[in-house]
PDB file of C-alpha atoms in Angstrom:
ATOM      1  CA  UNK A   1       0.000   0.000   0.000  1.00 73.00           C
ATOM      2  CA  UNK A   2       1.194   3.475  -0.799  1.00 84.00           C
ATOM      3  CA  UNK A   3       1.251   6.443   1.551  1.00 84.00           C
ATOM      4  CA  UNK A   4      -1.869   7.960  -0.081  1.00 87.00           C
ATOM      5  CA  UNK A   5      -3.873   4.795   0.494  1.00 90.00           C
ATOM      6  CA  UNK A   6      -2.748   4.666   4.135  1.00 92.00           C
ATOM      7  CA  UNK A   7      -3.631   8.298   4.710  1.00 92.00           C
ATOM      8  CA  UNK A   8      -7.087   7.903   3.118  1.00 93.00           C
ATOM      9  CA  UNK A   9      -7.752   4.803   5.211  1.00 94.00           C
ATOM     10  CA  UNK A  10      -6.578   6.637   8.330  1.00 94.00           C
ATOM     11  CA  UNK A  11      -8.894   9.580   7.632  1.00 95.00           C
ATOM     12  CA  UNK A  12     -11.820   7.230   7.026  1.00 97.00           C
ATOM     13  CA  UNK A  13     -11.141   5.448  10.311  1.00 97.00           C
ATOM     14  CA  UNK A  14     -10.890   8.756  12.152  1.00 97.00           C
ATOM     15  CA  UNK A  15     -14.173   9.966  10.653  1.00 97.00           C
ATOM     16  CA  UNK A  16     -15.987   6.747  11.570  1.00 98.00           C
ATOM     17  CA  UNK A  17     -14.606   6.908  15.121  1.00 97.00           C
ATOM     18  CA  UNK A  18     -15.738  10.547  15.506  1.00 97.00           C
ATOM     19  CA  UNK A  19     -19.252   9.715  14.258  1.00 97.00           C
ATOM     20  CA  UNK A  20     -19.443   6.722  16.610  1.00 98.00           C
ATOM     21  CA  UNK A  21     -18.252   8.831  19.567  1.00 97.00           C
ATOM     22  CA  UNK A  22     -20.877  11.486  18.815  1.00 97.00           C
ATOM     23  CA  UNK A  23     -23.572   8.802  18.619  1.00 97.00           C
ATOM     24  CA  UNK A  24     -22.548   7.294  21.966  1.00 97.00           C
ATOM     25  CA  UNK A  25     -22.434  10.789  23.490  1.00 97.00           C
ATOM     26  CA  UNK A  26     -25.945  11.510  22.188  1.00 97.00           C
ATOM     27  CA  UNK A  27     -27.276   8.208  23.549  1.00 97.00           C
ATOM     28  CA  UNK A  28     -25.698   8.802  26.962  1.00 97.00           C
ATOM     29  CA  UNK A  29     -27.245  12.272  27.122  1.00 96.00           C
ATOM     30  CA  UNK A  30     -30.686  10.798  26.468  1.00 96.00           C
ATOM     31  CA  UNK A  31     -30.130   8.216  29.209  1.00 96.00           C
ATOM     32  CA  UNK A  32     -29.192  11.085  31.551  1.00 96.00           C
ATOM     33  CA  UNK A  33     -32.270  13.051  30.458  1.00 96.00           C
ATOM     34  CA  UNK A  34     -34.460  10.142  31.584  1.00 97.00           C
ATOM     35  CA  UNK A  35     -32.575  10.032  34.898  1.00 96.00           C
ATOM     36  CA  UNK A  36     -32.810  13.810  35.310  1.00 95.00           C
ATOM     37  CA  UNK A  37     -29.035  14.378  35.437  1.00 94.00           C
ATOM     38  CA  UNK A  38     -28.342  15.531  31.860  1.00 95.00           C
ATOM     39  CA  UNK A  39     -28.010  19.264  32.463  1.00 97.00           C
ATOM     40  CA  UNK A  40     -26.245  21.529  34.914  1.00 96.00           C
ATOM     41  CA  UNK A  41     -25.751  25.280  35.393  1.00 96.00           C
ATOM     42  CA  UNK A  42     -22.499  27.212  35.648  1.00 96.00           C
ATOM     43  CA  UNK A  43     -22.065  30.845  36.685  1.00 96.00           C
ATOM     44  CA  UNK A  44     -20.762  32.910  33.756  1.00 96.00           C
ATOM     45  CA  UNK A  45     -19.271  36.409  34.141  1.00 95.00           C
ATOM     46  CA  UNK A  46     -20.754  38.714  31.505  1.00 94.00           C
ATOM     47  CA  UNK A  47     -19.061  41.855  30.220  1.00 94.00           C
ATOM     48  CA  UNK A  48     -20.417  44.444  27.821  1.00 92.00           C
ATOM     49  CA  UNK A  49     -18.051  46.090  25.309  1.00 90.00           C
ATOM     50  CA  UNK A  50     -19.389  49.481  24.198  1.00 91.00           C
ATOM     51  CA  UNK A  51     -17.705  51.305  21.293  1.00 91.00           C
ATOM     52  CA  UNK A  52     -16.838  54.955  21.944  1.00 91.00           C
ATOM     53  CA  UNK A  53     -15.569  57.801  19.805  1.00 91.00           C
ATOM     54  CA  UNK A  54     -11.999  57.645  18.559  1.00 91.00           C
ATOM     55  CA  UNK A  55     -11.979  53.835  18.136  1.00 90.00           C
ATOM     56  CA  UNK A  56     -12.051  53.307  21.909  1.00 92.00           C
ATOM     57  CA  UNK A  57     -13.944  50.689  23.877  1.00 91.00           C
ATOM     58  CA  UNK A  58     -15.603  50.834  27.276  1.00 91.00           C
ATOM     59  CA  UNK A  59     -15.889  47.570  29.185  1.00 91.00           C
ATOM     60  CA  UNK A  60     -18.679  47.164  31.739  1.00 92.00           C
ATOM     61  CA  UNK A  61     -19.266  44.248  34.093  1.00 93.00           C
ATOM     62  CA  UNK A  62     -22.828  43.001  33.574  1.00 90.00           C
ATOM     63  CA  UNK A  63     -22.858  40.510  36.437  1.00 93.00           C
ATOM     64  CA  UNK A  64     -22.881  36.764  36.891  1.00 94.00           C
ATOM     65  CA  UNK A  65     -25.579  34.758  35.185  1.00 93.00           C
ATOM     66  CA  UNK A  66     -26.296  31.042  35.413  1.00 96.00           C
ATOM     67  CA  UNK A  67     -25.922  29.349  32.045  1.00 95.00           C
ATOM     68  CA  UNK A  68     -27.272  25.879  31.347  1.00 96.00           C
ATOM     69  CA  UNK A  69     -24.924  23.243  29.954  1.00 97.00           C
ATOM     70  CA  UNK A  70     -25.145  19.591  28.936  1.00 96.00           C
ATOM     71  CA  UNK A  71     -23.128  16.896  30.659  1.00 96.00           C
ATOM     72  CA  UNK A  72     -21.672  15.531  27.432  1.00 96.00           C
ATOM     73  CA  UNK A  73     -18.531  15.568  25.311  1.00 96.00           C
ATOM     74  CA  UNK A  74     -20.020  17.499  22.389  1.00 96.00           C
ATOM     75  CA  UNK A  75     -22.591  20.338  22.362  1.00 96.00           C
ATOM     76  CA  UNK A  76     -25.971  18.631  22.609  1.00 94.00           C
ATOM     77  CA  UNK A  77     -29.597  19.836  22.734  1.00 92.00           C
ATOM     78  CA  UNK A  78     -28.540  23.408  21.998  1.00 94.00           C
ATOM     79  CA  UNK A  79     -26.305  23.728  25.079  1.00 96.00           C
ATOM     80  CA  UNK A  80     -22.520  23.805  25.352  1.00 96.00           C
ATOM     81  CA  UNK A  81     -20.823  20.926  27.194  1.00 97.00           C
ATOM     82  CA  UNK A  82     -20.208  21.584  30.895  1.00 96.00           C
ATOM     83  CA  UNK A  83     -16.505  20.700  30.687  1.00 97.00           C
ATOM     84  CA  UNK A  84     -15.994  23.476  28.110  1.00 97.00           C
ATOM     85  CA  UNK A  85     -18.205  26.065  29.808  1.00 95.00           C
ATOM     86  CA  UNK A  86     -16.478  25.578  33.168  1.00 95.00           C
ATOM     87  CA  UNK A  87     -13.175  26.547  31.504  1.00 96.00           C
ATOM     88  CA  UNK A  88     -14.670  29.546  29.651  1.00 95.00           C
ATOM     89  CA  UNK A  89     -16.640  31.429  32.289  1.00 94.00           C
ATOM     90  CA  UNK A  90     -16.200  34.901  30.771  1.00 93.00           C
ATOM     91  CA  UNK A  91     -18.687  36.012  28.117  1.00 89.00           C
ATOM     92  CA  UNK A  92     -18.443  39.206  26.040  1.00 86.00           C
ATOM     93  CA  UNK A  93     -21.404  40.963  24.414  1.00 82.00           C
TER      94      UNK A  93
END
């Protein structure tokens, strides 16, 4: 087998593994939904960036708001995963 054939086979395997992982993640979320443990909330710090004259910005603290997240690997049901949201607790508007 040549290098091109190996690389194509490797990409196909990687794609199939990613699709399978997403499917298992989706199924686990639905099991957690039935158990009532699928979602959580994390406090997110919100800031407002207001443009001013002379290409300047004013930054205002808007407060902490609870944001809902899914206990999954990938974003599911319209919510970000909790592992990602817990590492990105600052939100800019």
